[in-house]
Each structure stands twice: as C-alpha cells, then as structure tokens.
XYZ file of C-alpha atoms in Angstrom:
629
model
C -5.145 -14.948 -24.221
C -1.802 -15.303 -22.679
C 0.214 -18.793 -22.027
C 3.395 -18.592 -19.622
C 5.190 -22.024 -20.049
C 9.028 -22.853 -18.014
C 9.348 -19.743 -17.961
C 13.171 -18.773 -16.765
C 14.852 -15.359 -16.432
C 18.195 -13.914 -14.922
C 19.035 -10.824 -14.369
C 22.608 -9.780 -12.857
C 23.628 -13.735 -12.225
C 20.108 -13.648 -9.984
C 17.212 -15.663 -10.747
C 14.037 -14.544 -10.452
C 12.156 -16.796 -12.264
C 12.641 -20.598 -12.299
C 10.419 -23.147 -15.089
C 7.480 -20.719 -13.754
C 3.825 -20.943 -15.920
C 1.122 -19.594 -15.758
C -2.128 -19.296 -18.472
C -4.169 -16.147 -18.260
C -7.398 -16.895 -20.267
C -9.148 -13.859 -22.746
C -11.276 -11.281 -21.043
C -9.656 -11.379 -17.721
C -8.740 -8.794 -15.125
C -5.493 -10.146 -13.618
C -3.621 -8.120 -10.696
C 0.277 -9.426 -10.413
C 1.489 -8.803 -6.795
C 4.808 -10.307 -5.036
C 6.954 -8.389 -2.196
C 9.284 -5.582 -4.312
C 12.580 -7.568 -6.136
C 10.937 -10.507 -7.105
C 10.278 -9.143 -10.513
C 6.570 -7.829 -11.237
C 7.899 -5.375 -13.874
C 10.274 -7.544 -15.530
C 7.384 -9.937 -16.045
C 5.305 -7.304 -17.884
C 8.712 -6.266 -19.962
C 8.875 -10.108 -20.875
C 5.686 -10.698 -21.696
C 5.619 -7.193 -24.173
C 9.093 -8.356 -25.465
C 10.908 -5.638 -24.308
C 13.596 -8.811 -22.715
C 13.814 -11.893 -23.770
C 13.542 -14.977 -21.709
C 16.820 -17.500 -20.502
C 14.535 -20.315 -21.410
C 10.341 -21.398 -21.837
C 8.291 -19.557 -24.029
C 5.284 -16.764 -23.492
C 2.615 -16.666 -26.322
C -0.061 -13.950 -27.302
C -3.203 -15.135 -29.130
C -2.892 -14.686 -33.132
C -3.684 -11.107 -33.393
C -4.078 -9.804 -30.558
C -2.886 -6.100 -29.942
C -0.840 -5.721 -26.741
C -0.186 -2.019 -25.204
C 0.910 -0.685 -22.492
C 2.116 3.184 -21.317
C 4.823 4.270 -22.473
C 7.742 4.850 -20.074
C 8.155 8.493 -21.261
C 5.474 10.988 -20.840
C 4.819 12.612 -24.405
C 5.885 16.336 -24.762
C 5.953 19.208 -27.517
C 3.084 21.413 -29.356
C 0.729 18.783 -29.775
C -2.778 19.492 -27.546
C -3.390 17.083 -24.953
C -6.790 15.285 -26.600
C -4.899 15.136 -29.827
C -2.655 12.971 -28.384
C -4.450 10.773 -27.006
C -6.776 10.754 -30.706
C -3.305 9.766 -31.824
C -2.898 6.524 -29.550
C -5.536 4.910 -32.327
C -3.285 4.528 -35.208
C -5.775 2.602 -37.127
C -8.178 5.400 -37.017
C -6.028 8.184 -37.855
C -4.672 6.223 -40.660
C -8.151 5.740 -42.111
C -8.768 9.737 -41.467
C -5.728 10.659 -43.525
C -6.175 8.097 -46.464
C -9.915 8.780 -46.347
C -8.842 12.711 -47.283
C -7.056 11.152 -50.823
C -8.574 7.844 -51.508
C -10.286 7.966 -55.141
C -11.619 4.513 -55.894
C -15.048 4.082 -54.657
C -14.587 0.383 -53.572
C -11.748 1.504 -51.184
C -13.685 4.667 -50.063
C -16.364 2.363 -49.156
C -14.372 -0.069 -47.342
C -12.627 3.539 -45.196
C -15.765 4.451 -44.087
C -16.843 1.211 -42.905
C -14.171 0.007 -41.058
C -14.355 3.690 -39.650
C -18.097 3.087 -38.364
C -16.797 -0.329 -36.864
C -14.332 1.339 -35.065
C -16.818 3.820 -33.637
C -14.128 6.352 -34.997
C -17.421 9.378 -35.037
C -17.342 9.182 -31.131
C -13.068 9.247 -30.679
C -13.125 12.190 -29.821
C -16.113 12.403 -27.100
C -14.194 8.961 -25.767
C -10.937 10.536 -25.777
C -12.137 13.875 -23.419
C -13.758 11.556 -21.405
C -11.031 9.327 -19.893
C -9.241 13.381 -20.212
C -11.462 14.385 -17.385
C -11.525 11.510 -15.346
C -7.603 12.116 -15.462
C -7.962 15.136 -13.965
C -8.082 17.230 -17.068
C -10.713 20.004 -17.805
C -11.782 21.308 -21.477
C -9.485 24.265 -21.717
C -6.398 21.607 -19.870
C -7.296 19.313 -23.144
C -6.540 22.079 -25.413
C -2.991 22.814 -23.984
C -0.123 21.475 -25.534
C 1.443 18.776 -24.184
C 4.653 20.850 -23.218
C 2.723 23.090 -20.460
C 2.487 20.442 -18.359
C 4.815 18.282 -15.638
C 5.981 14.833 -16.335
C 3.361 13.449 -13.772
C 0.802 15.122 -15.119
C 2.265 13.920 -18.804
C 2.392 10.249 -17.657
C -1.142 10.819 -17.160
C -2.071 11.981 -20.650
C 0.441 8.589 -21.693
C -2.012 7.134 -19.437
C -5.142 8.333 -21.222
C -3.812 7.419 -24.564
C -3.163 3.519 -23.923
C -6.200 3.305 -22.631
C -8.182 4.980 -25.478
C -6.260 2.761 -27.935
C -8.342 -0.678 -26.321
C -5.897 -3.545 -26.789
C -6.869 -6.410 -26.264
C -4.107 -7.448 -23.489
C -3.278 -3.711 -21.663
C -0.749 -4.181 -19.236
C -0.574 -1.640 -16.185
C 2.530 -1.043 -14.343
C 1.339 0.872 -10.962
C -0.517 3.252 -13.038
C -1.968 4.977 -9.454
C 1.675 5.954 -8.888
C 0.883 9.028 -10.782
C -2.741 9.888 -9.755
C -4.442 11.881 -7.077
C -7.412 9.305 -5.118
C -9.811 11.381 -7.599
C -7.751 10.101 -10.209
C -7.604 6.319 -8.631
C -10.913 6.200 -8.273
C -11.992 6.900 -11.570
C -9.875 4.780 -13.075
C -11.065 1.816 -10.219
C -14.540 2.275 -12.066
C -13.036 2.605 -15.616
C -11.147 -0.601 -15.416
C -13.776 -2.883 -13.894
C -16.003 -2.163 -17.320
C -12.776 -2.511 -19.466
C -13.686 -4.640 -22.303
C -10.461 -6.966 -23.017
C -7.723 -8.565 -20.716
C -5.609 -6.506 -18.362
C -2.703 -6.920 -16.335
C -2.282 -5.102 -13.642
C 0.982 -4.646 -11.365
C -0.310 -2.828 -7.951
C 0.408 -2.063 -4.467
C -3.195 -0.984 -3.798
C -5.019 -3.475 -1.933
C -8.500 -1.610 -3.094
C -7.543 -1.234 -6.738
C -6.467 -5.577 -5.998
C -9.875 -6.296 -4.703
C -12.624 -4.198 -6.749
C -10.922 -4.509 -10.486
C -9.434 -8.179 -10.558
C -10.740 -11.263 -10.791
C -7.660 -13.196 -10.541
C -4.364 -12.832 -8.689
C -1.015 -13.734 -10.063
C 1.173 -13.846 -7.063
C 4.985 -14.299 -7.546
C 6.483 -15.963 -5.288
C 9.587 -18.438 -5.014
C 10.789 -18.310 -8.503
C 7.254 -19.263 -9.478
C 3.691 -17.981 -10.859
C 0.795 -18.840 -8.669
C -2.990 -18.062 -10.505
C -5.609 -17.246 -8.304
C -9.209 -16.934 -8.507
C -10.736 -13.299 -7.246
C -9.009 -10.141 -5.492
C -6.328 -10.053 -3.148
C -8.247 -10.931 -0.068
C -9.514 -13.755 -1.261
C -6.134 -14.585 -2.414
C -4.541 -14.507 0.707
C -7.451 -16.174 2.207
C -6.741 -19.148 0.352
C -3.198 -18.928 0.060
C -3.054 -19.154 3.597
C -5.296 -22.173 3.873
C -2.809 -24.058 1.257
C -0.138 -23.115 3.569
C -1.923 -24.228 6.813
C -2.660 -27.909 5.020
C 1.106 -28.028 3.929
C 2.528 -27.008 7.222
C 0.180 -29.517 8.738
C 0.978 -32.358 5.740
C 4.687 -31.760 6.293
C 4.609 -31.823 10.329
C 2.447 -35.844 9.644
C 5.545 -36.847 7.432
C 7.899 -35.718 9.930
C 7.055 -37.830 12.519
C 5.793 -40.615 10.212
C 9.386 -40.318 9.001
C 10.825 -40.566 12.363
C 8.643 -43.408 13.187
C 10.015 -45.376 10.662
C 13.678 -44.377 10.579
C 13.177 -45.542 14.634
C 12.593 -49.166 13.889
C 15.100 -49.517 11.285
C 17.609 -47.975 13.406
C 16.587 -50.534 15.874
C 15.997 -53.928 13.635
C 18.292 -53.868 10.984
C 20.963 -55.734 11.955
C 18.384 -58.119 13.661
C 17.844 -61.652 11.544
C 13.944 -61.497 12.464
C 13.457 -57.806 11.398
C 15.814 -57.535 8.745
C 13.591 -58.082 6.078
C 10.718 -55.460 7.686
C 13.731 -52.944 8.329
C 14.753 -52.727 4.786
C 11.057 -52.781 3.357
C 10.511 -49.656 5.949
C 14.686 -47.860 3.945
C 12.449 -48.284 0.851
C 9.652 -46.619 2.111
C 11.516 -43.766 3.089
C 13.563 -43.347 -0.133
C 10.243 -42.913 -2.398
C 8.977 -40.929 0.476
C 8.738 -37.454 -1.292
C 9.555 -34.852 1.207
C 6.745 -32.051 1.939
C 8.579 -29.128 2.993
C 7.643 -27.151 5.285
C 6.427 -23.484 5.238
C 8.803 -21.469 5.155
C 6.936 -17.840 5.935
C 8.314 -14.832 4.540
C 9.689 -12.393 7.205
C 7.251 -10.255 7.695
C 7.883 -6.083 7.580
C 6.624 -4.690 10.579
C 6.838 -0.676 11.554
C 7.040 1.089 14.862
C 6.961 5.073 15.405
C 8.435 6.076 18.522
C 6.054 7.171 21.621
C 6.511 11.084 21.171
C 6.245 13.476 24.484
C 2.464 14.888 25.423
C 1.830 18.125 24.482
C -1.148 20.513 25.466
C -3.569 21.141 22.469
C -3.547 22.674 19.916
C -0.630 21.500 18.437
C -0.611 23.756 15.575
C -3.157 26.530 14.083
C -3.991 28.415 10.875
C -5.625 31.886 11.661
C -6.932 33.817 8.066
C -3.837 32.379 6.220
C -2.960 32.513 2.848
C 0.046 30.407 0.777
C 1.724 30.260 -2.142
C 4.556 30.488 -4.507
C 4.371 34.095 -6.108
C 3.943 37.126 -4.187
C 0.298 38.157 -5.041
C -0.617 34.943 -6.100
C -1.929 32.825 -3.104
C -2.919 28.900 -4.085
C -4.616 28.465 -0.912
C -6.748 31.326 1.392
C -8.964 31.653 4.503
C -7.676 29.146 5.858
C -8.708 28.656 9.522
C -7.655 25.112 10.684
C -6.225 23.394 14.155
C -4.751 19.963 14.656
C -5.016 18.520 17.988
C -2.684 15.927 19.635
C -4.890 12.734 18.273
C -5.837 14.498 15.215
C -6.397 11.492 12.102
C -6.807 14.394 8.881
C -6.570 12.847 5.026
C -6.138 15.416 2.825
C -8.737 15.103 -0.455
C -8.836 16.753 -3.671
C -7.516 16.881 -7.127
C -3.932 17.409 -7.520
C -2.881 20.725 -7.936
C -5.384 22.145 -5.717
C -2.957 23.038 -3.256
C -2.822 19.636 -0.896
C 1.348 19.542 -0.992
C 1.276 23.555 -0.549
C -0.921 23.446 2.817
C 1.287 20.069 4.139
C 4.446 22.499 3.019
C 2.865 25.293 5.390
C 1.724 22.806 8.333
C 5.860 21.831 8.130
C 7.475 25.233 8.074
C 8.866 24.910 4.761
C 6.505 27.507 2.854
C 5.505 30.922 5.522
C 1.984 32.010 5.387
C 1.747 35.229 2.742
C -0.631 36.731 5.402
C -2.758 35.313 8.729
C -0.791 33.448 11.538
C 0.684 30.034 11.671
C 1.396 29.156 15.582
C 2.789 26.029 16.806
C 3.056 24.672 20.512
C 7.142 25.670 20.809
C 8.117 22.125 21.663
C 6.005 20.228 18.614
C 8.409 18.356 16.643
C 7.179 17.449 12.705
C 7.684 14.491 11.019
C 7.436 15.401 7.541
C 7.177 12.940 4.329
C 7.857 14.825 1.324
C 7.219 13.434 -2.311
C 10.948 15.086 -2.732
C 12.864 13.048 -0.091
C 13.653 10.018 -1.489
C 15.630 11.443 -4.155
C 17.439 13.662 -1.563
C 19.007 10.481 0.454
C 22.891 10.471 0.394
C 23.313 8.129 -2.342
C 26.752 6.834 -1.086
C 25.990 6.660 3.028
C 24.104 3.724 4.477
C 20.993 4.025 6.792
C 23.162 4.122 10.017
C 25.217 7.195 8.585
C 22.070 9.190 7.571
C 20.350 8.204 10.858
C 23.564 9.173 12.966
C 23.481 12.801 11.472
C 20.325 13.447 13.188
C 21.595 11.631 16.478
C 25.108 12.008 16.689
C 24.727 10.902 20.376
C 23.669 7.898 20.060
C 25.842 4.532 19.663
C 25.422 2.248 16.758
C 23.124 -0.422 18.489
C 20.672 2.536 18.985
C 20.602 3.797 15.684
C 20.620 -0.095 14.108
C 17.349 -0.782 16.933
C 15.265 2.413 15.304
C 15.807 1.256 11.729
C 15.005 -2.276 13.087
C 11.582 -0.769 13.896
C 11.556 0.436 9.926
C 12.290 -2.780 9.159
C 15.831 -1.953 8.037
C 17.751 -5.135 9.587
C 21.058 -6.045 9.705
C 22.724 -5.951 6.490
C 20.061 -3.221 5.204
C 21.427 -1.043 7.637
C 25.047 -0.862 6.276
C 23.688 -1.018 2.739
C 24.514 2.168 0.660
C 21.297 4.050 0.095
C 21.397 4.118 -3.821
C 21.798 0.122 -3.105
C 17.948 0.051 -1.816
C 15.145 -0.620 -3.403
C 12.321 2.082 -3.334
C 10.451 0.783 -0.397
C 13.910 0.168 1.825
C 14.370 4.112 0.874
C 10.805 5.318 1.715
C 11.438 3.275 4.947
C 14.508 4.814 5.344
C 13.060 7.965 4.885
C 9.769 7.717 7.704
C 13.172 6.421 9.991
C 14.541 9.766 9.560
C 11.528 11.702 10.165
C 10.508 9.793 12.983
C 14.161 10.613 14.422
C 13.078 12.988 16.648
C 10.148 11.881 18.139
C 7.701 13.553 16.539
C 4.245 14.585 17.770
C 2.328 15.581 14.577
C 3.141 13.202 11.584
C 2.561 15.269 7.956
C 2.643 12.452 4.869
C 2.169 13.228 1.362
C 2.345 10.001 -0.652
C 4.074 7.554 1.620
C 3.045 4.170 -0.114
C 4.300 4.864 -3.347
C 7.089 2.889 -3.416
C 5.700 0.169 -0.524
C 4.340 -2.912 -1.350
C 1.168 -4.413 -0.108
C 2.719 -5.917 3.283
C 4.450 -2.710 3.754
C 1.806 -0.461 3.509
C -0.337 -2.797 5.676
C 2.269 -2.654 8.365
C 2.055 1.431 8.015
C -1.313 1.226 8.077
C -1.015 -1.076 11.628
C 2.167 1.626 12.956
C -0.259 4.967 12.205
C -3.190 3.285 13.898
C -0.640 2.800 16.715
C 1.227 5.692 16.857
C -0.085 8.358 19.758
C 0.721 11.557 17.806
C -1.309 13.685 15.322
C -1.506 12.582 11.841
C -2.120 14.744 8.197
C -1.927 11.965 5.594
C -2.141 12.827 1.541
C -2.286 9.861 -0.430
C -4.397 8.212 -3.210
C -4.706 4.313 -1.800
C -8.056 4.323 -0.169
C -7.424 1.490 2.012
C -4.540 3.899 4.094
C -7.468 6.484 4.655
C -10.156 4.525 5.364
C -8.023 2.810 7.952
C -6.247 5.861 9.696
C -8.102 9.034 8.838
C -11.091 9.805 10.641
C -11.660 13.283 9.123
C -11.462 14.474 5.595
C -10.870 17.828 4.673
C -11.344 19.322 1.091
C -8.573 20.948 -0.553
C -10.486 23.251 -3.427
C -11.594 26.054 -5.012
C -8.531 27.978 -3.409
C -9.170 26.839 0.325
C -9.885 24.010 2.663
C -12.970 22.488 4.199
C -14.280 20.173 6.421
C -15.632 17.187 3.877
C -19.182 15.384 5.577
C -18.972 11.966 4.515
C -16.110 9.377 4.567
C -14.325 8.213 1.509
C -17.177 5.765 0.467
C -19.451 9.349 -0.148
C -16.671 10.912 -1.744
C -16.056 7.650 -4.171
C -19.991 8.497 -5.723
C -20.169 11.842 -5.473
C -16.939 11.650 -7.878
C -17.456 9.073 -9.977
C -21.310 9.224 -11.635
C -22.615 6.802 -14.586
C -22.337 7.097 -18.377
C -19.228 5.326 -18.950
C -17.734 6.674 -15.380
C -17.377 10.347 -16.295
C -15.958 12.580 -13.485
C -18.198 15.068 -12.023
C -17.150 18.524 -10.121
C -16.437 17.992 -6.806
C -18.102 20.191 -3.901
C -19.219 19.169 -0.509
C -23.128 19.192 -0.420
C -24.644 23.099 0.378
C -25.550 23.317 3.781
C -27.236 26.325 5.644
C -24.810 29.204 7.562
C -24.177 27.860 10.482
C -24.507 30.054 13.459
C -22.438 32.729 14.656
C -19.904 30.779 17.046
C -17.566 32.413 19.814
C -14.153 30.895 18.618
C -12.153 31.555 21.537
C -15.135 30.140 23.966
C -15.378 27.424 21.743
C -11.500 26.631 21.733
C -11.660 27.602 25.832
C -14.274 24.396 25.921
C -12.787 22.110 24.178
C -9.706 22.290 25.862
C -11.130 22.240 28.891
C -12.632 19.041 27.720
C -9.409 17.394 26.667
C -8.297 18.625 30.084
C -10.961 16.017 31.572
C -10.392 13.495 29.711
C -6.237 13.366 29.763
C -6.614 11.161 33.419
C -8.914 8.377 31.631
C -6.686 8.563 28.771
C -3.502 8.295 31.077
C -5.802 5.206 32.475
C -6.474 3.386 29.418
C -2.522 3.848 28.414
C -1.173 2.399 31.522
C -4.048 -0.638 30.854
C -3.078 -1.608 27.422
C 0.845 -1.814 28.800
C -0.204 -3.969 31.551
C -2.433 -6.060 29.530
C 0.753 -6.525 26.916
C 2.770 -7.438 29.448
C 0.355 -10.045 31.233
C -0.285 -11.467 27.748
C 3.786 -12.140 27.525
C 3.652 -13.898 30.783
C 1.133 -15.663 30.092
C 2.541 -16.615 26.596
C 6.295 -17.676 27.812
C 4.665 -19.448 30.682
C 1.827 -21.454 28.058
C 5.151 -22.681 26.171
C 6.940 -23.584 29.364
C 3.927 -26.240 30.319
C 3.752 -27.531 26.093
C 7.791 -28.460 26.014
C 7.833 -31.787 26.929
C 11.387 -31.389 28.843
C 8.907 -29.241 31.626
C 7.390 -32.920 32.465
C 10.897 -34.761 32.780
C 12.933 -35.240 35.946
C 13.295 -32.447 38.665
C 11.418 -29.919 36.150
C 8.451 -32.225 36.436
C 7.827 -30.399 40.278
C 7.324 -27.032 39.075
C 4.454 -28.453 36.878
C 1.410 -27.322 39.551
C 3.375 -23.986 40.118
C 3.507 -23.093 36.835
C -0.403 -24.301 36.213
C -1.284 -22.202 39.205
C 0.712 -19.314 37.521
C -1.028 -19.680 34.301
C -4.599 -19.941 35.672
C -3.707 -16.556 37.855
C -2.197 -15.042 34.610
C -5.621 -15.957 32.451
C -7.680 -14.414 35.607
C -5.647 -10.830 35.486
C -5.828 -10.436 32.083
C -9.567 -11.008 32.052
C -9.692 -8.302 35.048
C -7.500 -5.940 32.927
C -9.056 -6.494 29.460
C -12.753 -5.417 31.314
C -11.195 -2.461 33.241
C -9.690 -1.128 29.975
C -13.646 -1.921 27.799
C -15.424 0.036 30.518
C -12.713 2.748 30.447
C -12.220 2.820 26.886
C -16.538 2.811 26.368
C -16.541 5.889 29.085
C -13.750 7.285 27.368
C -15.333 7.150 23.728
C -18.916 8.298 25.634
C -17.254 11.446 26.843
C -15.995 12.377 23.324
C-alpha cells in the first residue's frame, strides 16, 4: 500500500529524518509512535503531500484514495449528518447527475455504481459513526455553526471516516474525544476495512487497533509486528543482544589492540601484529545502546489532613442563574481518594472539577473544605495561559518567591524540566514540556487533593507512563478526567457517573463500562446508565460519616507504620546497591582496598538479611492494613 524509501527531511536546518524506509503493506493497521519532536506529524504531512521530501521517495498504490481530517473543523448552515453525507464526493456527484442525466445507458451505469457504493444505506452509516461521536438525532440535525470547534473536529472526524479511503491517516484523533468517544472509535477502527495510520499517545488505542508499530527513532523508521507492548517487548530484546554484541567486541577489540601494542615492533610477531591492525580495521564497530533519557515525575509529599477533605451537600452548578448543569449532588473525597470522572462530554465533568477547585460557587447546597487543603488543579485552559515570554524558573518563582534558584530548578527536575528546559521561554516548549510545566505549577504548593481534567493530551507514551507511576505514588487525593483508559485503569479505583444532570457512583470498572457502551451491529453507541438497583436503605449520614472516620482514625498508626517501612526499605535497598557495586569494581580487590573485602561481604550479607526482615514486616502490615479496609 505504502513504500517509504531514503527517505530525508529538514525542517529549520534540523534533521529529523535521515535515508529512513519503511513499507507498510495493504490492509494494515499501523500505529506511528516516537517521543514528541521527532516528527510523527510531519511524517503523515509527507506522506499526504502536504511537504515535500529533501530527498527518497514515498509511493501510494495506483489508485488508491488517501484521506485524512481536515485541520479545520467545518462550520456554517449546513446540518451536521449532511456534512458528513458530503465527505463521499463520489456519491453525491452521482445523486446530483442522477437528478438530470437523460440517456438511458448513463442512467443505468448512475444507478449501478450507486448500488456498488452502498449509496441507499449513506445515510444510516453516516448517523451511525454521528452517535458513536457523541451526537444524538436532534444534535445531527443542527447546523454545523451551533457547535464548538472540538465538538466540530469531531463531525471532521465523522466525515473522513465515512468517506473509507483506502489509506486514512489519524493524527491523535482521541485528542478531541471524551473515553465514550475513544472507545467507540477503539471498536470502529479494529473492523475498519482498508489501511490506517495512526499517530497516538494512547497505549490502549496502540495495543487493541494495530497490528504493527512504526516507531521513529534516530532519524530512522523501525516496522514492527503487533501493538505497542509487544513492540517494546521486542525492541528491548534487540537492544539487550546489541548492548551485549557491542560489550564482546569491546573487549575482543582490546584483546587484540593489546598484542599489537606489545609485538609490533618485535621481528617474531611482526607479521601476527599487523594481521591482528587488519583485523581491527574491517572490524565494523557495534555501538552501543545508547538509552534515551528517560522522563520520570515526582509530586511532592503534601501535609496529612483529617478527612474529609472536601464535601458536596444538595449542590447545584452552573453557568446561568436558573439553569443548573449539575444537581443533588452529595459527594466527599477523602485523603486517599482515586475518583475518574466518566461520561460524555458536556455532561457536566469540567463543571463539577470547576466546583471541587473553587473556580465555579455552588448555585445552592454547601461546598466545605478542610481550611488548610491546598488544590492542585489541571485545567484544559492552562496551557494556553503560560507566560509565553518567561521560562519555567520565572513562572515557578511567582508562586515561591522565597525560594532560591536551585530549589525551584530541583522541583521542575522532578517534572522532568532539566537544565536548559528550565531557562527555556515557555512558547519555546513543546506541548508536553508545557503540560509538565503546568502539573509543576500546580504541584507548587503541596497539594493534598489533585483535580485533572485531560492531563495526557499533549504527553507522549513515556510521559504519561511516568504520570501514571507519580499518581500511583503520590499520597494525596486524586479526581482524574481523561479519555486514555490505561491512566484510569491504573490510578482510579472508583468511577463516578457524570449524567442525566448529576453524579453517581458507577458499579463496575472501566472494562464494564467499555460493553455496556459499545454494543454490536457495526459498534453503535448505546445510552449509558448504571444498571437499576433496588432503594437502598434509609442510612444515618452523620453516623455513617462519625464511623468511618473513626475508622480512618484506627487505621492512621498502621498507615504511619507501613510509611516509615517503605522509607527504610528504600534506603536499605541503596545500601545495599552502592555497597553490591563497591565488591563488582575490580579496583575493591587491588592493594590496601583488597582488606575491606570481608567487611564489606559481611555488610552486604547483613544488608540482604534487613531488607528481607523489612520487606515481611511491611507484607504483614500492608495485608492487615488492606484486611481492615
């Protein structure tokens, strides 16, 4: 379908791709990933045409129809399913010649080609992939001008999609949808008929759509065979036998260079010492792995607080005065609180993370906070509202003007804002530096309840795995809204429903919600309410909230326990660790050092015998803690 040959591009005097090829064959689902900057869009605007390549050549089968969305959403009086009707211009050029066409012959060939093109269902095909986006009959009535530009990018979306070509190429299409949204379009695209490419950050969407992986990397294309895991299963493998091929030559390399150093000006060895030069000079070098630095990210340990942290009593919220989005709302987050947020959007999940923050007041009800809870909020908004001219040290120092420069620079370290990132004007970073920027700022302040609404939009998959790994270790609350499954399934341990004007506890995990969603028939989009359930019982709320603080009163000593256990067992682990490397460096074995040998093998053998100590004493406690939950 697609053949990538020397393929060599420039942009701004930097390279970003060097004689790389790559051959995508027909009927494939192909995910492209690569950290952000080393060019995933420009490869999609090279292969459509939209640049032009320094050198090598890409080529398209004979006749094969490429699309892909268009990078502005459509607008004006046009309804929403007659755009997307549009999208086939084969079809509506048949319908309008069809309406004035006189000779039989060519009225017989319209209608034919018409029946070929299943052009009878259109329309029933076109409100489908409609409501999967997230748009209802009456919504696919509306013109196109009633709506946002997210919303519009959806209906762009739609369109491409209804069209069929035969090589679609996706450029983060989630970036715009809801998880109802994502998932849909998850099932849609894994029963797509023709060859897609797909540019994504969504490790989910990467493993349940594609069958191959193009990974850019180095200047070069890299093909490989199923989703991302498997990907970087084998990638890693490759790079284990390389590392392992290159460390052989290196001392093979050594070994030779030894004796020549030694025999070459001797009349005996002369002859052997210049076969061995030879050797070396057709030798071709294996380099070694060279590991990408990895992004890591750290919230800071935020101050204990007594539960609740924050409660909704018989609230209400909205915009316009009469005209609540969200009501009865009766909710509590607790100190370790996990909470993902589901639901279409525009059901109201940015308006209740707006009234959890501050920013919106409750229209009626109470909204009570412990006085010292700090937020950390993560606002679809806030990226766009970074000083474009000041660097992250400048926006970081406005929120701590106390602090010297080496403190600010060690908190964006823990963003993994390093060095010359830190000093780097913000309008100078790309969209991942900013949204790391931004969780930085949030996280000034030591936060005890994090709220985020769409943090991994602009991360790629390494960065949202480290986000992932920083939520799971963070000590605070969390209220997450996002659409990449594998961030909830991770972090959140409780769903709640944002719909029908209020909020709910969802039974099930994401897995439930995933089928009750999506249904068969071409992966039409069902209505989405938890299962009925009886009334429960009548419940006293204030002896029920007495309880279960009385409970977390109990269990704050084990939990104080377990803390101080996983500190103690980090530290032994470094001891152990800086000691292990002390008795592998062969300079530990020479001369006086060569004493200390028994001490330190005493040390290490007491090191291994505490940790095994600590690791059981914080099992047992961690087993009695999750008992008394």
């Amino acid at each position: 379908m697609l053949q990538i040959d020397n393929l060599t591009y420039r942009i701004a005097g930097r390279m970003l791709f060097d004689r790389a090829s790559a051959r995508v064959p027909g009927g494939h689902k192909v995910g492209i990933v690569g950290r952000n900057g080393t060019g995933k869009s420009t490869l999609l605007a090279l292969i459509s045409g939209e640049l032009q390549p320094d050198d090598g050549e890409i080529e398209l089968r004979r006749g094969a129809r490429m699309g892909q969305v268009a990078q502005e959403a459509p607008a004006g009086p046009t309804s929403l399913i007659d755009t997307v009707l549009a999208a086939d211009t084969e079809r509506a050029a048949l319908l309008v010649e069809s309406e004035t066409a006189s000779d039989p012959v060519r009225i017989a060939e319209i209608h034919t080609r018409l029946t070929d093109i299943r052009a009878d269902s259109a329309p029933a095909r076109a409100a489908t992939i409609l409501a999967g986006l997230g748009f209802d009959e009456l919504a696919q009535q509306r013109p196109c001008s009633d709506f946002s530009g997210g919303w519009r990018m959806r209906v762009a979306l739609a369109a491409m999609l209804f069209s069929e070509p035969d090589l679609l190429l996706l450029d983060e299409p989630t970036n715009y949808l809801d998880l109802e949204g994502t998932l849909w379009l998850e099932n849609y695209l894994r029963t797509y008929p023709h060859t897609v490419l797909l540019v994504s950050h969504d490790r989910d969407l990467l493993n349940t759509v594609v069958d191959q992986i193009l990974l850019l990397h180095d200047l070069k294309l890299t093909l490989y065979r199923g989703g991302y895991d498997q990907m970087e299963r084998t990638r890693n493998e490759q790079l284990a036998l390389q590392q392992k091929a290159a460390e052989k030559q290196a001392v093979q390399r050594k070994h030779m260079q030894a004796f020549v150093d030694r025999f070459r000006y001797k009349a005996s060895k002369a002859r052997q010492a210049q076969s061995r030069l030879k050797a070396l000079a057709k030798m071709e070098p294996i380099a070694e792995v060279m590991t990408d630095p990895s992004v890591e990210l750290a919230f800071p340990e935020p101050d204990e607080l007594a539960p609740p942290l924050l409660t909704l009593e018989d609230c209400s919220v909205g915009y316009e005065t009469g005209k609540p989005i969200l009501r009865r709302l009766n909710l509590r987050i607790d100190d370790d609180d996990r909470i993902a947020l589901i639901g279409r959007n525009g059901n109201g999940k940015t308006t209740l993370a707006k009234l959890f923050a501050g920013e919106l007041d409750a229209m009626n009800g109470q909204r009570a906070a412990n006085r010292k809870l700090q937020i950390g909020y993560f606002g679809q908004h806030q990226i766009e509202q970074l000083d474009p001219e000041a660097d992250a040290v400048t926006h970081l120092r406005r929120l701590l003007p106390n602090l010297q420069d080496a403190a600010l620079r060690a908190r964006l370290g823990g963003f993994g804002l390093q060095q010359d990132k830190a000093v780097t004007p913000a309008k100078a970073l790309s969209g991942g530096e900013k949204a790391r920027l931004v969780l930085a700022l949030i996280s000034a302040r030591k936060p005890q309840l994090l709220l985020l609404d769409e943090p991994t939009n602009h991360l790629d998959v390494d960065a949202r795995q480290a986000l992932v790994q920083a939520l799971n270790d963070y000590r605070g609350a969390v209220v997450v809204i996002s659409h990449d499954r594998h961030l909830i399934e991770l972090v959140a341990d409780r769903l709640w429903l944002v719909a029908d004007g209020t909020v709910t506890a969802y039974e099930g995990d994401v897995d439930d919600y995933r089928r009750q969603l999506i249904g068969g028939g071409g992966g039409r989009a069902r209505d989405v309410r938890p299962a009925a359930a009886p009334p429960p019982p009548p419940v006293d709320k204030k002896q029920a909230r007495k309880e279960a603080a009385a409970k977390r009163a109990d269990q704050a000593p084990m939990r104080r326990r377990l803390q101080k256990l996983e500190q103690e067992l980090a530290r032994l682990t470094a001891e152990h660790k800086a000691v292990a490397a002390k008795l592998a460096a062969p300079e530990t074995y020479e001369g006086e050092a060569a004493t200390k040998v028994p001490e330190l093998t005493q040390q290490r053998a007491e090191l291994e015998r505490r940790i095994a100590e600590v690791e059981h004493d914080w099992l047992s406690l961690g087993e009695e803690l999750e008992a008394a939950e």
